[in-house]
XYZ file of C-alpha atoms in Angstrom:
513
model
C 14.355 -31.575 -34.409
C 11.428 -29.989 -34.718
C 7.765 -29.877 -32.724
C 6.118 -29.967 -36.288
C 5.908 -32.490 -38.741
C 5.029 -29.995 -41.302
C 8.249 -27.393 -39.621
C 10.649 -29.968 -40.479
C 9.895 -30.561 -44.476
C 10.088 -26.647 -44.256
C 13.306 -26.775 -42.968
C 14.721 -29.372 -45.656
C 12.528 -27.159 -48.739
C 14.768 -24.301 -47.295
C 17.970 -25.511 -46.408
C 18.152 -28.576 -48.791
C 15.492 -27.921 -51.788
C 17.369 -30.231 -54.669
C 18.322 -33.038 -52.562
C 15.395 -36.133 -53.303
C 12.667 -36.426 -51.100
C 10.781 -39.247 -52.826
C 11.252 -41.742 -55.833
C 7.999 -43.816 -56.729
C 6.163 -44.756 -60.118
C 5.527 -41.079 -60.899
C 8.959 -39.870 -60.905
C 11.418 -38.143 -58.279
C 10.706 -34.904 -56.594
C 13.073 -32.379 -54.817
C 12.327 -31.243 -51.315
C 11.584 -27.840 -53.103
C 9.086 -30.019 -55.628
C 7.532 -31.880 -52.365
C 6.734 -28.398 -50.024
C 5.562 -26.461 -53.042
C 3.217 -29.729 -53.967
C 2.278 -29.667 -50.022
C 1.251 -26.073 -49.124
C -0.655 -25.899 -52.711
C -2.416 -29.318 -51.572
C -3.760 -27.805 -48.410
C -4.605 -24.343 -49.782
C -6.775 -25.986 -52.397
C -8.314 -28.290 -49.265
C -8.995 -25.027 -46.984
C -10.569 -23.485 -50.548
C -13.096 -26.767 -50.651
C -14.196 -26.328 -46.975
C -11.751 -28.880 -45.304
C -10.595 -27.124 -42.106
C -7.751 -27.495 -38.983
C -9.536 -30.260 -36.387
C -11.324 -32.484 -39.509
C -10.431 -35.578 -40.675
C -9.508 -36.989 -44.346
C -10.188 -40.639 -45.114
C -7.529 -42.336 -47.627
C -8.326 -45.323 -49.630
C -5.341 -45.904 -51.481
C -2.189 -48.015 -52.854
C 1.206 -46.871 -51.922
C 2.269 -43.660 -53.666
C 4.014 -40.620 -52.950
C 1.047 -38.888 -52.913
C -0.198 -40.669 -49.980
C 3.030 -39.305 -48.427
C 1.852 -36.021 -49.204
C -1.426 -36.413 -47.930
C 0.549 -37.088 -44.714
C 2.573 -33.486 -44.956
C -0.321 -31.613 -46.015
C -2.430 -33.096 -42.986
C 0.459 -32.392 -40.395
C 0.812 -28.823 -42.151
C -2.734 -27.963 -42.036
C -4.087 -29.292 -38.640
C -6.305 -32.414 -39.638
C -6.116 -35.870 -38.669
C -5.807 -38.810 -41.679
C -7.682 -41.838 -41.381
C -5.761 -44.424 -43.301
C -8.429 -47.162 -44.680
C -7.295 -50.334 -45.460
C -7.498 -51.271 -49.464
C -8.901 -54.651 -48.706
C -11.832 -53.275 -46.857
C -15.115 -54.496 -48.389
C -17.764 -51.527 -49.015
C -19.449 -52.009 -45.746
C -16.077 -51.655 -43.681
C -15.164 -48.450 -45.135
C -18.604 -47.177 -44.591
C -18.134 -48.169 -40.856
C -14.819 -46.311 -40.471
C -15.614 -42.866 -42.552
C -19.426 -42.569 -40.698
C -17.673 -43.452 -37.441
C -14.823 -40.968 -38.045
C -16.712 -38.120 -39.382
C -14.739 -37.893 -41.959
C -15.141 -34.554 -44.088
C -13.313 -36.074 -47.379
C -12.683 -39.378 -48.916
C -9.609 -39.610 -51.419
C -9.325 -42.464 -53.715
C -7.579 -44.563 -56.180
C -9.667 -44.994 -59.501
C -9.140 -48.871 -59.134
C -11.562 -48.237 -55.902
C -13.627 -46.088 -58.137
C -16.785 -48.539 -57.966
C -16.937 -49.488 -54.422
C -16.585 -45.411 -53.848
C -19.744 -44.585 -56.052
C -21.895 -47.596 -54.580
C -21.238 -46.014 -51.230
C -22.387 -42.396 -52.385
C -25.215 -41.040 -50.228
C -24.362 -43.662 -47.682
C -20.877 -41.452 -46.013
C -23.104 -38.192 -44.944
C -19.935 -36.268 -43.301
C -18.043 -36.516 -46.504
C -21.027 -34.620 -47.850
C -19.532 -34.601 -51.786
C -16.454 -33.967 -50.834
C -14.920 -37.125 -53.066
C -11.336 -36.447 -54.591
C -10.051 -39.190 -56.931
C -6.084 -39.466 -56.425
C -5.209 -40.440 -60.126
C -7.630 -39.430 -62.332
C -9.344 -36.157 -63.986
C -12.210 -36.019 -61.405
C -15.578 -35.376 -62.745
C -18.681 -37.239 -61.925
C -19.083 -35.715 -58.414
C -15.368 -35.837 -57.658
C -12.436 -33.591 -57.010
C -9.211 -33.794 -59.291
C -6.421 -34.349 -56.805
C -3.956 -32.564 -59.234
C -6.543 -29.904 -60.183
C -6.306 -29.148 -56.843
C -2.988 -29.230 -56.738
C -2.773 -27.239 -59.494
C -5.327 -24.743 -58.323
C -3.611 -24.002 -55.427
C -1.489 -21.381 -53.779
C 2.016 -21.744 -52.636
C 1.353 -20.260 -49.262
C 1.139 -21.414 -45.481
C -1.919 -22.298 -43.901
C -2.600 -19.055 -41.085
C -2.554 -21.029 -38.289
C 0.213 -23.536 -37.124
C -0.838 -27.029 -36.813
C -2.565 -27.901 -32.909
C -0.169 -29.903 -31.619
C -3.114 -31.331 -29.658
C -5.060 -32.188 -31.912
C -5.641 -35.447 -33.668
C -3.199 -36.351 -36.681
C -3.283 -39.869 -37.225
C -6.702 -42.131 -36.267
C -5.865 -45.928 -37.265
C -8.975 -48.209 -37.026
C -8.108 -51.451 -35.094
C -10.259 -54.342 -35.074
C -12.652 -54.328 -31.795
C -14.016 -57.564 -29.796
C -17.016 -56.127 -30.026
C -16.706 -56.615 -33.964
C -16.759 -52.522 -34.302
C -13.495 -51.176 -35.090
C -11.961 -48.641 -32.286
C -10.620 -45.101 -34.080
C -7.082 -45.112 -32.355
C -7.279 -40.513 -31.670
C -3.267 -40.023 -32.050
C -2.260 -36.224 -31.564
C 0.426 -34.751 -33.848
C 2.514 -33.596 -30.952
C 2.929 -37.385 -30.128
C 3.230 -38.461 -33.388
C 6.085 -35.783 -34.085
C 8.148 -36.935 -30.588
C 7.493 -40.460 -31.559
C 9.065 -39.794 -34.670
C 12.538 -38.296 -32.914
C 12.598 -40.927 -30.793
C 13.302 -43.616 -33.469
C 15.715 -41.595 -35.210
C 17.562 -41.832 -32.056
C 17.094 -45.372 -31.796
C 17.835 -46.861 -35.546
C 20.384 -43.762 -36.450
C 18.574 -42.811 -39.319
C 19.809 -39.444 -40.774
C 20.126 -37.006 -44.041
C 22.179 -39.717 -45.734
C 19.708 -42.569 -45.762
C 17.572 -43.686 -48.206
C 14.254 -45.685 -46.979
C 12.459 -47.982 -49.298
C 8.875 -48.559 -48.752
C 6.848 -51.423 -50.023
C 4.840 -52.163 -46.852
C 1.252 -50.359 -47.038
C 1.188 -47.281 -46.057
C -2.787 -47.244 -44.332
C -0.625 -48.735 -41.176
C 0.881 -46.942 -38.728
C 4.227 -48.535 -38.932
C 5.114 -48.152 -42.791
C 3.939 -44.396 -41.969
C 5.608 -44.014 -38.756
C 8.991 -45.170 -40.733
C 8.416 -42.913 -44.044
C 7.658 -39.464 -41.880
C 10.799 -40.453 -39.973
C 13.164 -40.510 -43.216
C 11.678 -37.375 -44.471
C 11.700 -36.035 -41.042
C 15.212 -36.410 -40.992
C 15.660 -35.249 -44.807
C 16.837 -38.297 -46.111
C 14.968 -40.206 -49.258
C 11.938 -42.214 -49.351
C 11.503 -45.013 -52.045
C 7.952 -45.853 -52.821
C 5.862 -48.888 -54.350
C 2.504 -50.668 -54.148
C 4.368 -53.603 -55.828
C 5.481 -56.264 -53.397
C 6.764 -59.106 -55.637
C 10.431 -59.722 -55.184
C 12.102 -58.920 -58.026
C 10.891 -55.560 -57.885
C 11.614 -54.932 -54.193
C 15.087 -56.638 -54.679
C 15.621 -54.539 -58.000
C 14.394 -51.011 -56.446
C 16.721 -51.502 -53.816
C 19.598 -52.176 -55.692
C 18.597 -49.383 -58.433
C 18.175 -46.830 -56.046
C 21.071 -47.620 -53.467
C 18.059 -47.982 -50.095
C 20.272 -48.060 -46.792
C 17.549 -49.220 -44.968
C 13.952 -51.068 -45.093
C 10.948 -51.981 -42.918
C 8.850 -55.132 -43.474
C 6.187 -57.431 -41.932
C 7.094 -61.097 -41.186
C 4.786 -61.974 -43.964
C 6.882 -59.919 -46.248
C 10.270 -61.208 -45.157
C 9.213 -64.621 -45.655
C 8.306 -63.840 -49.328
C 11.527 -62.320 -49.449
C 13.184 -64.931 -48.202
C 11.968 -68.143 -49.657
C 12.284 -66.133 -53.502
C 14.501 -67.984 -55.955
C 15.261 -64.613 -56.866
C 16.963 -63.357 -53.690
C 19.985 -64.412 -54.663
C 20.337 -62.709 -58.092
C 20.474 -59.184 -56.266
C 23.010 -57.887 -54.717
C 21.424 -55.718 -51.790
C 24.482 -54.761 -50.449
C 23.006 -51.102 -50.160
C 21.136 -52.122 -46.995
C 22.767 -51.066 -43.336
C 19.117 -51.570 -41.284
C 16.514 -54.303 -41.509
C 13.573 -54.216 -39.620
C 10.880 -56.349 -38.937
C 7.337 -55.622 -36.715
C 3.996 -56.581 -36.497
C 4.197 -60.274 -34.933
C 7.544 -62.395 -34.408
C 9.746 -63.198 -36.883
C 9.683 -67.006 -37.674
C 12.883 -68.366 -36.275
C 13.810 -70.178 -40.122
C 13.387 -66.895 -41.627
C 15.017 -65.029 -39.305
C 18.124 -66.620 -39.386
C 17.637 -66.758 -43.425
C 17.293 -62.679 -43.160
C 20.451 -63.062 -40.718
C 22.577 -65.196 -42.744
C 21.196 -62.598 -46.260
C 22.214 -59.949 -44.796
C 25.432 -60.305 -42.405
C 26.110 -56.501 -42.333
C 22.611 -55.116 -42.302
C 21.209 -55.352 -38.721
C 18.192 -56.825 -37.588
C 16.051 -55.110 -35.748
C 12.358 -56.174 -34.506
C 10.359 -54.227 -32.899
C 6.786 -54.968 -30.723
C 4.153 -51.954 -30.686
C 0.636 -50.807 -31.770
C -1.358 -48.201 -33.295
C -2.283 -47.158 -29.743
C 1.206 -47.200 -28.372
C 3.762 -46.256 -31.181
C 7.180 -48.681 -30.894
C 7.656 -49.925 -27.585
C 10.848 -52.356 -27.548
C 12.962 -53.310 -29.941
C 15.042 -56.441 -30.188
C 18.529 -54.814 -31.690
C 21.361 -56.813 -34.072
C 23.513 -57.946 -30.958
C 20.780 -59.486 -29.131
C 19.419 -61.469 -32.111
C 21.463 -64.463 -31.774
C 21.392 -64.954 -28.237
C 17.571 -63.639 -27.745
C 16.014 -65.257 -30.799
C 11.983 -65.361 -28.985
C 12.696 -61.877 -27.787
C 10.946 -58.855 -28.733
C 13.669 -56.839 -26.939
C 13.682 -54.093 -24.520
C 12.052 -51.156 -23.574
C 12.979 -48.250 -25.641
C 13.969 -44.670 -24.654
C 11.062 -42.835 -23.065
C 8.473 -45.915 -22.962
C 7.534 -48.210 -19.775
C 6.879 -51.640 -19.552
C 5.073 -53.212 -16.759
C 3.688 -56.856 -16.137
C 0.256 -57.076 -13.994
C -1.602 -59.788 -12.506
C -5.556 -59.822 -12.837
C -5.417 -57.410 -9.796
C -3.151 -54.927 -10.999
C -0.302 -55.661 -8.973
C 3.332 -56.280 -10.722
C 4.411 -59.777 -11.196
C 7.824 -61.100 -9.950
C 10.515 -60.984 -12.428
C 9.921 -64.182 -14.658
C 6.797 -65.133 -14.541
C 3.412 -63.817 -16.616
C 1.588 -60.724 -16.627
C -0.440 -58.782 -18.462
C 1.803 -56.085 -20.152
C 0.991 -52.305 -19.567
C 2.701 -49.490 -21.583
C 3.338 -46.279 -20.039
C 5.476 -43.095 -20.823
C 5.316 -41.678 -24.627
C 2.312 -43.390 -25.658
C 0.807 -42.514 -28.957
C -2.658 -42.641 -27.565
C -5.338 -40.201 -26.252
C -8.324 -41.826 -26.330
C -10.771 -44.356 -28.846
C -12.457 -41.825 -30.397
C -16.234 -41.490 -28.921
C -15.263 -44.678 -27.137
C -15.046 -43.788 -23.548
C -15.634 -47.544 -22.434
C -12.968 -48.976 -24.492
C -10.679 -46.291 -23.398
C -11.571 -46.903 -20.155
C -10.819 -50.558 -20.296
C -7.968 -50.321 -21.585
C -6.250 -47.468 -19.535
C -5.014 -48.367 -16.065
C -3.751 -44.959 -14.650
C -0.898 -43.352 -16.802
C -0.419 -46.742 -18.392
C -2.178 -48.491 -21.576
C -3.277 -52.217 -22.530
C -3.124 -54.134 -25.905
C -3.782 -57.125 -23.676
C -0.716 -59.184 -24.510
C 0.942 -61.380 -22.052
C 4.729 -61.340 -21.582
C 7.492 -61.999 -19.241
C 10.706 -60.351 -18.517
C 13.821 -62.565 -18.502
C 16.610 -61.912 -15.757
C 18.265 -59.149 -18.155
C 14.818 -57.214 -18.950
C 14.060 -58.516 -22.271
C 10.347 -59.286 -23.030
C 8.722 -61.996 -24.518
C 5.447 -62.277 -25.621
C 3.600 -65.273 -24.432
C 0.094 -65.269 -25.193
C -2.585 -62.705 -26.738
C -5.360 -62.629 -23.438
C -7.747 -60.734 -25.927
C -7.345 -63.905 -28.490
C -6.164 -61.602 -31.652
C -5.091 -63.308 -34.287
C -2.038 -61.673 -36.428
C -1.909 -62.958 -39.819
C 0.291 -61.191 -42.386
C 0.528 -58.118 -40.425
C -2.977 -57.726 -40.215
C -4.614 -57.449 -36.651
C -7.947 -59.707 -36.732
C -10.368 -60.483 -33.851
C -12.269 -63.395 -34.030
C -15.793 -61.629 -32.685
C -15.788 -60.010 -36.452
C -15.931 -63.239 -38.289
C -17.853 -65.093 -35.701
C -21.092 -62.790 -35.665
C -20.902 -63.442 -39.486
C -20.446 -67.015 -39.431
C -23.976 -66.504 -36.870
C -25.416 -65.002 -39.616
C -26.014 -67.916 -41.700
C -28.849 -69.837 -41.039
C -27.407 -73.284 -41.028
C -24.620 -72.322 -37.856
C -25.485 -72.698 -34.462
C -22.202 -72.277 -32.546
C -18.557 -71.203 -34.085
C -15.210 -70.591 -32.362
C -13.017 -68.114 -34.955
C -9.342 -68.812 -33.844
C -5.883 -68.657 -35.531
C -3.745 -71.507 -36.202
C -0.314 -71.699 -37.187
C 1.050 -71.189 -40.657
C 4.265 -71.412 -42.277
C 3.585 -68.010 -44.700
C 1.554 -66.031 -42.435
C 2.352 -66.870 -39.008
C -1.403 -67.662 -38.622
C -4.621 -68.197 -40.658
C -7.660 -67.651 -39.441
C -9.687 -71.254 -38.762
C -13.129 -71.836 -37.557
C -14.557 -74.632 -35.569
C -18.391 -74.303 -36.589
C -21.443 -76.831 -35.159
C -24.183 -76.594 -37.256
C -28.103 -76.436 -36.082
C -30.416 -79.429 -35.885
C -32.040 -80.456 -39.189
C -29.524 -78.389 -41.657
C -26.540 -78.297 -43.702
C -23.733 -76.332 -45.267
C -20.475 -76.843 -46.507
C -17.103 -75.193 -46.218
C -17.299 -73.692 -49.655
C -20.697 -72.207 -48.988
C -19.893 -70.929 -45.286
C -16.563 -69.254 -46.816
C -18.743 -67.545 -49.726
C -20.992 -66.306 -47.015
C -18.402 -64.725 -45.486
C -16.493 -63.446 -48.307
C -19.516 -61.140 -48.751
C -19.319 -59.366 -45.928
C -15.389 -59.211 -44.568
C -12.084 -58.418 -46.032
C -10.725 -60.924 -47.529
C -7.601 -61.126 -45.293
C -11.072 -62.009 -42.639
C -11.729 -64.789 -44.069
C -11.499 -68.245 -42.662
C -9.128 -70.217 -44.785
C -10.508 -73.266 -43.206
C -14.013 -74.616 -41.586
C -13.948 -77.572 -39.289
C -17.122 -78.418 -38.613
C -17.897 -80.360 -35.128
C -20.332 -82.094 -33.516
C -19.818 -79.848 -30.176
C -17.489 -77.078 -28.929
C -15.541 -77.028 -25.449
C -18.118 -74.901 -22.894
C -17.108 -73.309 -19.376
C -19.488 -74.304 -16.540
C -21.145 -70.873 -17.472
C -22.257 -71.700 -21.098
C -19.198 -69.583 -23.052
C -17.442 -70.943 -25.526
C -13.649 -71.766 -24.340
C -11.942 -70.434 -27.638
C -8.474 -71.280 -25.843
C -9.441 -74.894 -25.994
C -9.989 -74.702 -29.633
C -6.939 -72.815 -30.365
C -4.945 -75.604 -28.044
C -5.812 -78.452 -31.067
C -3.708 -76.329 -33.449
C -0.821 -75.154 -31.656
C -0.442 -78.514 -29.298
C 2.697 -79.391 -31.253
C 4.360 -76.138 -31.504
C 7.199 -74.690 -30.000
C 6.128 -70.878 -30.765
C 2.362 -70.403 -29.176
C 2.061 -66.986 -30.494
């Protein structure tokens, strides 16, 4: 396979230029169709001052033009910085300032928070281009420019060093970190899971997860790295993700937890047939065991695969279809080229069995947080890297994830600190103390709670505390519950013991994670 993302859809526009590329709500297009699209794309960028080394913010829905953002990034030399749709306007202004970002593509639903936010993004200096719309009012068409532009290569080759892909995760600090991935790591990345889940020419990948993370977009490069067919929506509901796999004959899929448990628990799931599907794959956080064996028992000749990872690290293990039975907490082994180690608090390995703090080493994604040399710091420990999970190995080498020591909370996918939500919780004048933790949910694996003591003399209530923050945080941020308290659990120090707190909710389950 090739070094180059952008060398490989070159390969298949040459080689293979009427085979399908990509089926979404605007139609199908050829590998011919997608690599003329592609080069014209990044001429018109180059034309409009965009050059190899910057970086592009996207705030959009699934589409296959976000796909081609992706190929005309990896063809040109600049790094994408996927935002999240949910982002409020002050989150997006965080991430493009902090990013330097030189353009900002949009859907026209996110036309308004866009425009509120002009004057306020000074590296994207006018350089606005609406994604679905005719432009105008201080934007770029995105299929003028297409239109505009030439069918011709870009006169240097992508820097294989240089930055591709910078995901935003959320920081304990309550600043996002800019994850600096380099296409050269992106591209092996990419080979190694065609190795691992067999994907090939022949396949046919439907997408419904978003495509700002790095996993739906990790998984949609692969299939188009490998010349196969990727199926595209923004619409999750079940009957259209049943129906568009069925229609279009996918042979494989990738989904968070949150979405196979929608899946799952549909009264429509069994009025599909789905018998398309060879690979299932879950990642994000742990499958719950119910719907795991529901996705098990669904799909008896599609095999499960689940997968742990991050933005920083790329996949990591994976938990294959033989295992899933007889390691159902599992997150699987280590997978080809990546290394998995188990620390104490001094750095030194643990014994086989018991807890550590898991390092990754070997093909991580990761160079550095960009202009983040403490965080980097912290997290690096010599050639390996830290998400600060807990696990243990089992006598066979199969991880499990115990415990989260940097008290993340993972609900629906989504990666959530509670520092974010508690300095806004301190923002309102009736809180004195609040603990932010996740407790466990049925749907989403965990919601995000908070255990709030209010100050001397005032009040609030958990409708006005939730308003407060649904100003200022994505709404996926939000508490979905406030227990107020007349006092919090304190070390001998003063600090907050957020464990305790967390403890009251999970006390009677067998998953603490």
């Amino acid at each position: 396979m090739p070094s180059r993302i952008g060398d490989a859809l070159y390969w298949f526009a040459t080689y293979t230029p009427d085979k399908t590329a990509i089926i979404s709500g605007l139609g199908s297009q050829t590998y011919e169709q997608l690599w003329s699209r592609v080069r014209r794309l990044a001429n018109s960028f180059a034309k409009i001052g965009i050059k190899p080394g910057d970086r592009v913010a996207l705030l959009m829905q699934n589409s296959s033009r976000y796909l081609e953002l992706y190929q005309a990034a990896a063809l040109m030399g600049i790094a994408v910085v996927p935002l999240n749709f949910r982002f409020v306007a002050s989150e997006i202004e965080y991430v493009v300032n902090h990013s330097g970002a030189s353009a900002l593509v949009y859907d026209t639903p996110f036309s308004d928070t866009v425009n509120s936010l002009k004057g306020k993004l000074p590296s994207v200096d006018g350089c606005y281009i609406v994604s679905d719309g005719p432009g105008g009012d201080g934007a770029y068409s995105y299929e003028a420019l297409i239109e505009a532009g030439a069918e011709v290569m870009p006169d240097v080759p992508a820097d294989l060093d240089a930055c591709y892909f910078q995901g935003y995760t959320s920081g304990t600090t309550g600043f996002p970190k800019g994850c600096v991935n380099p296409h050269r790591g992106f591209a092996d990345c990419l080979r190694r899971m065609a190795t691992i889940y067999g994907i090939n020419a022949n396949d046919r990948e439907f997408v419904a997860a978003p495509l700002f993370h790095e996993a739906p977009a990790l998984f949609s490069l692969l299939q188009l790295f490998c010349g196969g067919t990727v199926v595209v929506t923004s619409d999750t509901m079940p009957a259209n993700v049943f129906g568009m796999i069925d229609r279009y004959k996918a042979t494989w899929t990738f989904m968070v937890p949150t979405m196979w448990a929608a899946m799952m628990t549909s009264d429509e799931l069994d009025s599909f047939d789905l018998g398309s599907l060879r690979l299932v794959i879950s990642g994000g956080s742990p499958l719950l065991t119910h719907i795991k064996e529901s996705v098990l028992k669904r799909f008896p000749h599609a095999g499960l695969n689940e997968f742990y990872g991050g933005t920083e690290v790329g996949l990591v293990t994976n938990l294959g279809p033989q295992d899933q039975a007889r390691k159902v907490r599992s997150v699987g082994r280590p997978v080809i080229g990546m290394f998995v180690e188990l620390r104490d608090e001094r750095g030194i390995m643990v014994p086989q069995g018991e807890v550590g703090e898991i390092h990754i080493g070997g093909a991580t994604l990761i160079r550095e947080y960009f202009n983040n040399p403490e965080a980097t710091a912290g997290a690096r420990n010599g050639s390996f890297f830290t998400l600060g999970d807990m696990g243990r190995f089992d006598e066979e080498g199969y991880l499990y994830i115990v415990d989260r020591k940097k008290d993340m909370i993972i609900s629906g996918g989504e990666n959530i600190f509670p520092k974010d939500i508690e300095d806004v919780l301190h923002r309102h004048p009736a809180v004195n103390m609040v603990a932010v933790v996740g407790a466990p949910d049925p749907k989403w694996g965990e919601v995000v709670v908070a255990a709030v003591v209010l100050k001397q003399g005032h009040s609030a209530t958990e409708a006005e505390l939730i308003a407060h923050c649904k100003e200022l945080l994505s709404n996926f941020k939000v508490p979905k519950k406030i227990d107020f308290r007349d006092q919090l659990p304190m070390s001998s120090f003063g600090k907050i013991l957020r464990r305790d707190v967390r403890q009251l909710y999970w006390e009677k389950q067998d998953v603490q994670v």
